Amino acid sequence: MTTTHGTTHGTTMPGATPPGPGSTGGWRAPGALAAMTTHPWVRFAVRRLGRLVVSVLALVTAAFLMIHLIPGDPVRSALGPSATKSLIDARRESLGLDDPLWLQYLQFLQHLFTGNLGTSITTGLPVSDVIRDRLPATVQLAVGAFLVAVLIALPVGLVLGVLTRAGRRPRTELGFTSTTVILAAIPEFLLAVGLVYVFSMKLGWLPVAGRSNAASYVLPVISLAIGPAAILARICRVELLAVLQTDYLRTARAKRLPAPAIYLRHALPNAVTATITLGGLLLGGMVAGTVLVENVFGWPGLGSTIVSSILAKDYPLVQGVVLVYGVGVLLVNLVVDITLALLDPRSTIRES
Amino acid sequence: MRDLRVTFPGPITPVRGISFTISKGEIVGVVGESGSGKSLTALAVAQLIEPPGQVEATSLSFLGAPLLGRPAVRSTADARRRSLGTSFAMVFQDPMTSFNPTKRIGVQLAEGAREHQGLSRRQAMARAIDRLRAVRVPAAERRAGQYPHEFSGGMRQRAMIGMGLMGAPALIVADEPTTALDVTVQRQVLRLLETIRRTDDVAVLLISHDITVVAQVCDRVMVMYAGRIVEVLPAADLATGASHPYTRALLAAVPDLDTDLDEPLAVIPGRPVDPAHLPAGCAFAARCEFAQDRCRESDPDLVGHGPAHQVACWNPQGDSAWQAAGRRHLGIESIRTGQR
Amino acid sequence: MRTKATRARWLAVLRTPVGAGAGILLLGVLLLALLAPILWSDQASAIDTEHLLEGSSASHWLGTDNLGRDIFYRVLVASRTSILLALMATAIAVLTGLALGTAPLLLGRRAGRLVTAVVNVAVAFPGLLLALFFAVVFGVGAKGAVLAIGFAGAPSFARLTQTLAAGVAERDFVAAARIAGVGRFRILLRHVLPNVAEPLVVNATIGAGGALLAFSGLSFLGLGVQPPAYDWGRLMGESLNGIYVHPAAALAPGVAVVIAGLAFNLFGEAVAKGFGVTAVIGPRYRGRTAETVPAAPETPRKSWS
Amino acid sequence: ACSSGSETTSAGGGKPVEGQTLTMALGADPGNLDPQFTSLSVTHQVNWFLYDALVNLDPSGKMVAGLAEKWEGTTTSAKYTLRKGITCADGSPLTPSMVAENITFVGNPANKSTRMGVYVPPGAKATADDAAGTVTVTAAAPDAFLVRNVGGLHIVCGKGMKDRNLLKQGSDGTGMFTVAEAVPGDHYTLNRRKEYAWGPGDFKADQAGLPDKVVLKVVANETTSANLLLSGQVNVVPIAGPEKQRLEAQKLFQRSASTPLGELWFNQKASLPTADPAVRRALTQGLDLAQLGKVITSGTGTPTTSLVAAGMGPCSEDTVTGNLPGHDQEAAKAALDAAGWKAGAGGIREKGGAKLSLVFYYPTSLGPTLQSGAELLQKAWTELGVEVSLKAVSTAEISTVVLAGQGTWHAGLIPLTVSLPSQLVSFLSGTTPPDGSNFSSIKNPGYDAAVAKASSIAGTDGCGDWAAAERALFEQVNVVPFVNSTVPIFGKGATFELSQGSVIPGSIRMLG
Amino acid sequence: MSELRFDQVTVRFGTGRNVLTAVDDVELTVPSGQVVGLVGESGSGKSTLARAAVGLTEQASGQILLDGVPLRHSAGQRRPLQMVFQDPYSSLDPRMTVGDSIAEAVPRSAGGAKHRRQEVARLLGLVGLDADRAAAYPGALSGGQRQRVAIARALAGQPDVIIADEITSALDVSIQGTVLNLVRELQRELHLSMLFISHNLAVVRYVSDFIAVMYLGRIVEVGPARDVLTDPQHPYTKELLAAAPQRGTTSLSEPDPALQAVADAEPADPHHPPAGCRFHPRCPIGPLVLPGREDCLTIDPTTEASRRRHRTACHHAAGALQTVDLSQ
Ligand SMILES: Nc1ncnc2c1ncn2[C@@H]1O[C@H](COP(=O)(O)OP(=O)(O)OP(=O)(O)O)[C@@H](O)[C@H]1O
Ligand SMILES: Nc1ncnc2c1ncn2[C@@H]1O[C@H](COP(=O)(O)OP(=O)(O)OP(=O)(O)O)[C@@H](O)[C@H]1O
Ligand SMILES: [Mg+2]
Ligand SMILES: [Mg+2]
């Protein structure tokens, strides 16, 4: 908007804060502390952490309220309409539901801090144990699929972006768009079933299910990765096209850099930032996809627990899963934001 | 450069046969309304027009080497790229967006030098800092480590020029380098170009929409309209010697500190032509006070009109004719009736 | 209020091969949803215990289910539930999103910032979490699922609306309207919303495709539509176990989901392309936005185009 | 007829081979492996590999030697003589007092064992004579099948009795296998004890083809299980759903157990319309039970012959056939009219201003066919002029809502699997919930009388009276069992036999 | 018709550490029927001042008075202050016909739909457009035409004062002339009071009776147009004058080496304005060039400004201290 935006002061890089040319008059003499607190990275970290804390609190409160929001009486609905009063009372008592809400909330928080997530109604095992046993498998699956999706999507998206830039090869573009839209519209579980049919049953190349050796990861990961990869590739291409339009890319061309340098050094980092933002969100979505995929592949993860616990009205377990899952997503977002901040020096500034 | 054309599918030909030569140490200005093809000319010269845009020219050579046509051998292509990379510099209009936001300024400067001059990382960085200093970026060493968003607009534009100076440029093409800047900063940047031209004997092609800017710094001025050069004349003669009605109108339309406050400003009625719908004949005819039938029928060529002065007009007007006729044109009436 | 130019652009969208194809497909899907239950609900619910779980035959193209009902007709009739629910969820998402997204414009600065902050936090939470939440609060069933999918989509819509509306709101014509004494609400209706309509329409369309997919997933898991009502997801859930025995029956509802989802997504894509809209939320991952909305272009010092 | 099976060439086609690993798919995670604190059938299957009982049942349901080589008893006492040389997994010998401790522990209500009442009657105590190698059990109340019941309890060794936490994901028993690795939700690896020689009946330790290792894999999705079997990654798979058809077509080795699936219950709490036998009869007449059975078993079911799971009990008399009201829509309507339920507004019958509106429960956990069955039933009853609202419920809800409640359900498909007629008594008579388990408030004097008579006779001698008791129930239409589902267990690369629906570890033969 | 007065107006953006004082204690009067030209570099706060006047931005302190009465902005009332914006491409709603855009600004109290239609036609005529243009969408108009529509819309509110914020800077030079002519013509015809903002001294000179120069949120000099241009007091005004391209002079004379220290100085950061005189880091007659002028580093020259010629905020302004009467 104005030419004075982003002048030197207040936005200098780590460690280097010699006074600017015009500062001779001492119109700003930042003390060490002031410099620290105004340092963009520090400000960014503080702001980001603040957001994380608020989000986690919101999550915890929502998880707590979830049980209290159940219309009527959670115990009654867990036990069914025909449970006797004495049974309900006993259960209420044991769950501490007769205490005032704030007290229950405090207790809930206190339990959380000690890692106590309650006991599953159906299995009688501590919820924390159930989650501890099953979380790794799901995380492996989701992260694996995420990496695969990114590793497929980035190159494909970039190459297609370069090939179809400025309206070139309209037919390739049409093919790419339709393929990705179709791939993204196929439900994961359908894809999973199809892949098993072809690669395990017909060709016998890969195991049908289970989580034993490396080969058993292939199909679950692929069925989970393909949809997101299609979306990611498309976004990546669109981003690249946008970047290819920018003035700074023209500058790079004016420098007569060879094509690879232009695309890889200048276009890629800028195209990747938006892709990463989306990627982080996709990772969250992939955990949702695991619910379905785990079922097909007999994958011993949290996904199947989610569904069964809801169907069985195993509220403590649902609560635990919601918490763990939510915190996971928040952490992913944190990682994404940090990555973005590292990749794009403006984002720390932009946040404010 | 001879008979340069730029065509886009449509077909649109926003640049229609432009010829000019720039010699060492010369600053040539190009002025014209928006859409007259100034930037495309610059980009065509710089070989930066991407398909589907196409550049044609009877000849386009730089430092004696042809720029057009697919070179037969790869080495020639590389050599051409190298030569362009070191001795051809480009400064763009918007200093805000012309730097890669994710890379440090120093790195962006050094990059070209590493590529074309085979410098090591350290050497290239040293040269970048040196060049930043040369374009009077204060605290160059620290500045080289900063990102573009930490630079002010004027500073960025200087860094951009510094980037052009990384090699040993023979020609700097500056496309509206000061448009986005404050007047005071504009003067700094123009001065800088001047200084470089003087000290390094570099040719500068300075593009601007503002005829007064061009008049201030250039040796020679080319006036463009609808993709063609309609007048070329020494900058010094601009005030008195311009004879194309369009040049005249441009000059009169811009108020300066000496404009007569009691008179309305001169106005060019109508709109610039759309390159997709070029009229037959002189493109300016529809807006021209002096247009005759002939103007509407055939397009005049750029012909000599005295030493170092060329005009493409069937009916070039002298100073006096302008003075006499121009007045008629400056009434409130023309405003009230709208733009045809 | 639609300008002539806008109408022309819509027509142009429909004239491209993708646009035309997607338009026809979408129209077909919507018509099917409208008509199928009227035409075929009898065939779809005719019980024939003599022909349980049969494969495809001349009388039952896709075979029968475990009550001997014709799967082909059931897939056709299920289209209404599937599409209606998806559209309802999308409507919830869009309306809530619009309300939240335009709140900063209507409310005071402080309240607006609060809404923005809430939306920013909410965007981070994925839809599944919300689905779980609603399944618990409202009980397992279509109601909870609609609300879950709707509200899960709302934050990203809110953010999109907010970004787009803020971009419009800071343009001078809004300021001019305010100077002219036009009220906030009227500004929103007359100036802001028409100018953000296209990206919202595109995203709502693509969002509907995503909702359809999400719904089929939930129903498949038994968290969505409850029997005896049925949608494609539930049909899939019932028949997918028999995929090796009666592949046609198992795949048909899946194919229906894919086709309908494709219709929405392709149409959205085509419109997006025709209108140059870049703000597209990835289908099915709508809890989180792919915000590629370019920031309002900086007005250069002097620019004339 | 306990297990029916078909032996075909493709099943194994080979000779028994040594040193193999058997992989078996489990439909759900067994969870807590402690045999005295579980009631899941999948856990029971796992426990078969880890623990032994005093008495085993052969595939035909006959008692054969287990830990005990001899047994005898009455309705209130039982005496078992242990085999010699039995050792626990840690090498320590199994003593009669250890066995007695097990029985007393489970019988003590304070310990809240889930096996109390199932195997050991509440309050039963056991004493041991270590020298003679005998264990004597005394029951607090008469139990017609005391010997058989107590004989079925899985016996835990000393260490496990002391520290039950050991048992949650491990084992301390005399079984053929020990837990080598437990990954809950995924798989359990078991190693064979080479010294094991006390298998059911005349089992011999040098049997050829026993697997060295057993991997129990948790696979919830049956299609996946079937695929695993077909691709050879799993040897043994139980299949209840439509995949049955596919595997059957492959002519694999197969053993099947049949369990009750179609069992229609009416809530007979006074004040409910279903308390009226005429209504129950009419409702039953309104149903084509054969058709319903076909639907809920996808046509693979067999007609029920007794309330006790087919082939699991000691008695084999058919009490069902011919004793249930037949399908007769018109008679049903007339009966309802006669019972005072007259057609009202909207085609719904009314009586005294109250609509004949029924809530029908059915479990979701038994597959989608029950859903279809419920829909079919709803249709049939609607035709009778009954308003039916269907309610699908999870197993957990069934047990908490139906079995523990007394409220709002009128009828339901609630399959109860028991292996002894005596186990049914508390469900079919006596106190209603919450204090008892007569969840449908059945009051049938004929049944009570027959049961009283049967209970005083030990063992199979009382079978005739048990059958009379069941027939008394059907006469009053207290409960309507109409179809059994067969759950085949398929094998590939291995053969085995079933007892009570579970694979007998000692019967496994790996084929090469 | 009316006099617009800014009385000690301060506008701040942001909070806490990020606070930016875009307009700092500005005192400015637009006399009735006169045009005050406001010049200054980018970011100096010109637009912010204008937006505060029309109520788009809240001021942190001070008052904006119209004929001595503080302005109130409530919906539905006639707005005596109207504004024309810089960019005619963004100041007209692309989804509305220009007629609707203008009609929207016609006060409701003035009459019904018919009246409004007539008013639109009259206004279009006033700015030199055909009445049938009312049905056109902005997309169909050229930049100059749009700017005329924007002016018509501003006039529709029957304003006493018009604020024109860089109304020509987004236009091509050839069109700029027509708009300037129109503004001058209308102002003379309707006797409007006007605050005309521009960064271009030549343009400001052409339309203004008075000129105010703004630097970093402060008015540093204000006076009758001719006086300020011929006898600038503040070094920044001088710099602006020098930078304005002058026809015929091809001089881009190198700055005096003595001035090198400030010649290439960057514009200051508005978040951290220099202490004392805000212009001192760039001042050619300031402490960086001439020794002994340390007062510029610490003492704010605006406090004494009203006593200097042209209310110049400079300790070392050329002229003698004197008061300026704006209403002369
Ligand atoms: N990629 C393109 N495809 C089609 N037409 C184009 C393209 N780029 C430019 N043009 C057209 O070419 C004409 C000249 O453009 P150019 O950018 O050279 O004008 P200019 O004189 O630099 O204008 P300005 O002063 O606004 O920068 C314009 O009418 C423009 O519409
Ligand atoms: N809404 C806003 N939020 C925060 N800062 C703002 C806002 N509007 C303007 N500013 C800042 O206030 C200062 C003054 O801006 P203003 O737009 O008034 O300058 P200007 O003199 O009009 O500049 P230009 O000539 O570029 O239009 C600038 O530093 C600008 O960045
Ligand atoms: Mg240009
Ligand atoms: Mg401004």
mmCIF file of C-alpha atoms in Angstrom, chain B residues 105-223:
data_model
loop_
_atom_site.group_PDB
_atom_site.id
_atom_site.type_symbol
_atom_site.label_atom_id
_atom_site.label_comp_id
_atom_site.label_asym_id
_atom_site.label_seq_id
_atom_site.Cartn_x
_atom_site.Cartn_y
_atom_site.Cartn_z
ATOM 1 C CA ILE B 105 18.081 -9.990 -1.007
ATOM 2 C CA GLY B 106 21.749 -10.854 -1.104
ATOM 3 C CA VAL B 107 21.071 -14.354 -2.292
ATOM 4 C CA GLN B 108 18.790 -13.096 -5.004
ATOM 5 C CA LEU B 109 21.446 -10.741 -6.213
ATOM 6 C CA ALA B 110 24.214 -13.292 -6.033
ATOM 7 C CA GLU B 111 22.273 -15.971 -7.818
ATOM 8 C CA GLY B 112 22.718 -14.573 -11.293
ATOM 9 C CA ALA B 113 26.407 -14.025 -10.801
ATOM 10 C CA ARG B 114 26.946 -17.571 -9.653
ATOM 11 C CA GLU B 115 25.066 -18.790 -12.640
ATOM 12 C CA HIS B 116 26.653 -16.700 -15.326
ATOM 13 C CA GLN B 117 29.991 -15.598 -14.003
ATOM 14 C CA GLY B 118 30.872 -18.809 -12.249
ATOM 15 C CA LEU B 119 31.538 -17.087 -8.962
ATOM 16 C CA SER B 120 31.627 -19.043 -5.750
ATOM 17 C CA ARG B 121 28.964 -18.483 -3.182
ATOM 18 C CA ARG B 122 31.218 -16.236 -1.162
ATOM 19 C CA GLN B 123 32.498 -14.280 -4.121
ATOM 20 C CA ALA B 124 29.002 -13.780 -5.418
ATOM 21 C CA MET B 125 27.826 -12.564 -2.057
ATOM 22 C CA ALA B 126 30.734 -10.190 -1.804
ATOM 23 C CA ARG B 127 29.872 -8.821 -5.184
ATOM 24 C CA ALA B 128 26.234 -8.504 -4.207
ATOM 25 C CA ILE B 129 27.178 -6.466 -1.155
ATOM 26 C CA ASP B 130 29.458 -4.381 -3.278
ATOM 27 C CA ARG B 131 26.687 -3.730 -5.768
ATOM 28 C CA LEU B 132 24.236 -2.856 -3.029
ATOM 29 C CA ARG B 133 26.747 -0.348 -1.843
ATOM 30 C CA ALA B 134 27.093 0.937 -5.379
ATOM 31 C CA VAL B 135 23.392 1.649 -5.549
ATOM 32 C CA ARG B 136 23.745 3.342 -2.180
ATOM 33 C CA VAL B 137 21.887 0.916 -0.042
ATOM 34 C CA PRO B 138 23.065 1.848 3.420
ATOM 35 C CA ALA B 139 24.530 -0.841 5.629
ATOM 36 C CA ALA B 140 24.754 -3.050 2.579
ATOM 37 C CA GLU B 141 26.250 -5.978 4.402
ATOM 38 C CA ARG B 142 23.395 -6.296 6.825
ATOM 39 C CA ARG B 143 20.826 -5.467 4.208
ATOM 40 C CA ALA B 144 22.029 -8.306 2.018
ATOM 41 C CA GLY B 145 20.932 -10.689 4.733
ATOM 42 C CA GLN B 146 17.449 -9.311 4.913
ATOM 43 C CA TYR B 147 14.300 -10.332 3.180
ATOM 44 C CA PRO B 148 12.556 -8.102 0.661
ATOM 45 C CA HIS B 149 9.720 -7.274 3.009
ATOM 46 C CA GLU B 150 12.196 -5.608 5.283
ATOM 47 C CA PHE B 151 13.132 -3.135 2.571
ATOM 48 C CA SER B 152 11.301 0.029 1.772
ATOM 49 C CA GLY B 153 10.051 0.541 -1.741
ATOM 50 C CA GLY B 154 12.793 2.886 -2.837
ATOM 51 C CA MET B 155 15.378 0.648 -1.283
ATOM 52 C CA ARG B 156 14.010 -2.333 -3.114
ATOM 53 C CA GLN B 157 14.062 -0.531 -6.384
ATOM 54 C CA ARG B 158 17.695 0.345 -5.764
ATOM 55 C CA ALA B 159 18.437 -3.260 -4.936
ATOM 56 C CA MET B 160 16.708 -4.194 -8.164
ATOM 57 C CA ILE B 161 18.985 -1.907 -10.079
ATOM 58 C CA GLY B 162 21.876 -3.321 -8.113
ATOM 59 C CA MET B 163 20.830 -6.747 -9.284
ATOM 60 C CA GLY B 164 21.117 -5.512 -12.862
ATOM 61 C CA LEU B 165 24.607 -4.297 -12.101
ATOM 62 C CA MET B 166 25.829 -7.670 -10.880
ATOM 63 C CA GLY B 167 27.270 -8.375 -14.279
ATOM 64 C CA ALA B 168 28.632 -5.725 -16.571
ATOM 65 C CA PRO B 169 25.416 -4.531 -18.136
ATOM 66 C CA ALA B 170 25.444 -2.875 -21.475
ATOM 67 C CA LEU B 171 21.734 -2.149 -21.374
ATOM 68 C CA ILE B 172 19.319 -1.572 -18.567
ATOM 69 C CA VAL B 173 15.674 -1.757 -19.436
ATOM 70 C CA ALA B 174 13.695 0.003 -16.740
ATOM 71 C CA ASP B 175 9.955 -0.444 -17.017
ATOM 72 C CA GLU B 176 8.350 2.355 -15.061
ATOM 73 C CA PRO B 177 10.905 2.047 -12.296
ATOM 74 C CA THR B 178 9.552 4.974 -10.328
ATOM 75 C CA THR B 179 5.826 4.749 -10.787
ATOM 76 C CA ALA B 180 5.252 3.066 -7.464
ATOM 77 C CA LEU B 181 7.456 5.493 -5.593
ATOM 78 C CA ASP B 182 7.058 8.813 -3.911
ATOM 79 C CA VAL B 183 8.217 11.832 -5.823
ATOM 80 C CA THR B 184 11.180 12.362 -3.568
ATOM 81 C CA VAL B 185 12.217 8.737 -3.823
ATOM 82 C CA GLN B 186 11.537 8.825 -7.525
ATOM 83 C CA ARG B 187 14.113 11.487 -7.871
ATOM 84 C CA GLN B 188 16.647 9.413 -5.980
ATOM 85 C CA VAL B 189 16.118 6.441 -8.241
ATOM 86 C CA LEU B 190 16.267 8.473 -11.433
ATOM 87 C CA ARG B 191 19.419 10.072 -10.200
ATOM 88 C CA LEU B 192 20.868 6.682 -9.555
ATOM 89 C CA LEU B 193 20.139 5.568 -13.098
ATOM 90 C CA GLU B 194 21.720 8.742 -14.363
ATOM 91 C CA THR B 195 24.821 8.154 -12.315
ATOM 92 C CA ILE B 196 25.163 4.598 -13.498
ATOM 93 C CA ARG B 197 24.714 5.615 -17.052
ATOM 94 C CA ARG B 198 27.443 8.183 -16.631
ATOM 95 C CA THR B 199 29.950 6.117 -14.708
ATOM 96 C CA ASP B 200 29.498 2.747 -16.439
ATOM 97 C CA ASP B 201 28.569 3.989 -19.868
ATOM 98 C CA VAL B 202 25.442 1.868 -19.861
ATOM 99 C CA ALA B 203 22.555 2.320 -22.217
ATOM 100 C CA VAL B 204 19.213 2.750 -20.510
ATOM 101 C CA LEU B 205 15.761 2.202 -21.940
ATOM 102 C CA LEU B 206 13.516 4.064 -19.555
ATOM 103 C CA ILE B 207 9.827 3.435 -19.852
ATOM 104 C CA SER B 208 7.349 5.768 -18.261
ATOM 105 C CA HIS B 209 3.844 6.981 -18.688
ATOM 106 C CA ASP B 210 4.905 10.376 -17.433
ATOM 107 C CA ILE B 211 6.353 12.488 -20.132
ATOM 108 C CA THR B 212 7.819 14.933 -17.647
ATOM 109 C CA VAL B 213 9.856 12.204 -15.986
ATOM 110 C CA VAL B 214 11.204 11.106 -19.316
ATOM 111 C CA ALA B 215 11.905 14.622 -20.363
ATOM 112 C CA GLN B 216 13.988 15.136 -17.274
ATOM 113 C CA VAL B 217 16.427 12.299 -17.635
ATOM 114 C CA CYS B 218 16.443 11.085 -21.207
ATOM 115 C CA ASP B 219 18.489 11.948 -24.186
ATOM 116 C CA ARG B 220 15.930 10.771 -26.640
ATOM 117 C CA VAL B 221 12.215 10.188 -26.302
ATOM 118 C CA MET B 222 10.087 7.718 -28.198
ATOM 119 C CA VAL B 223 6.373 8.247 -28.014
#
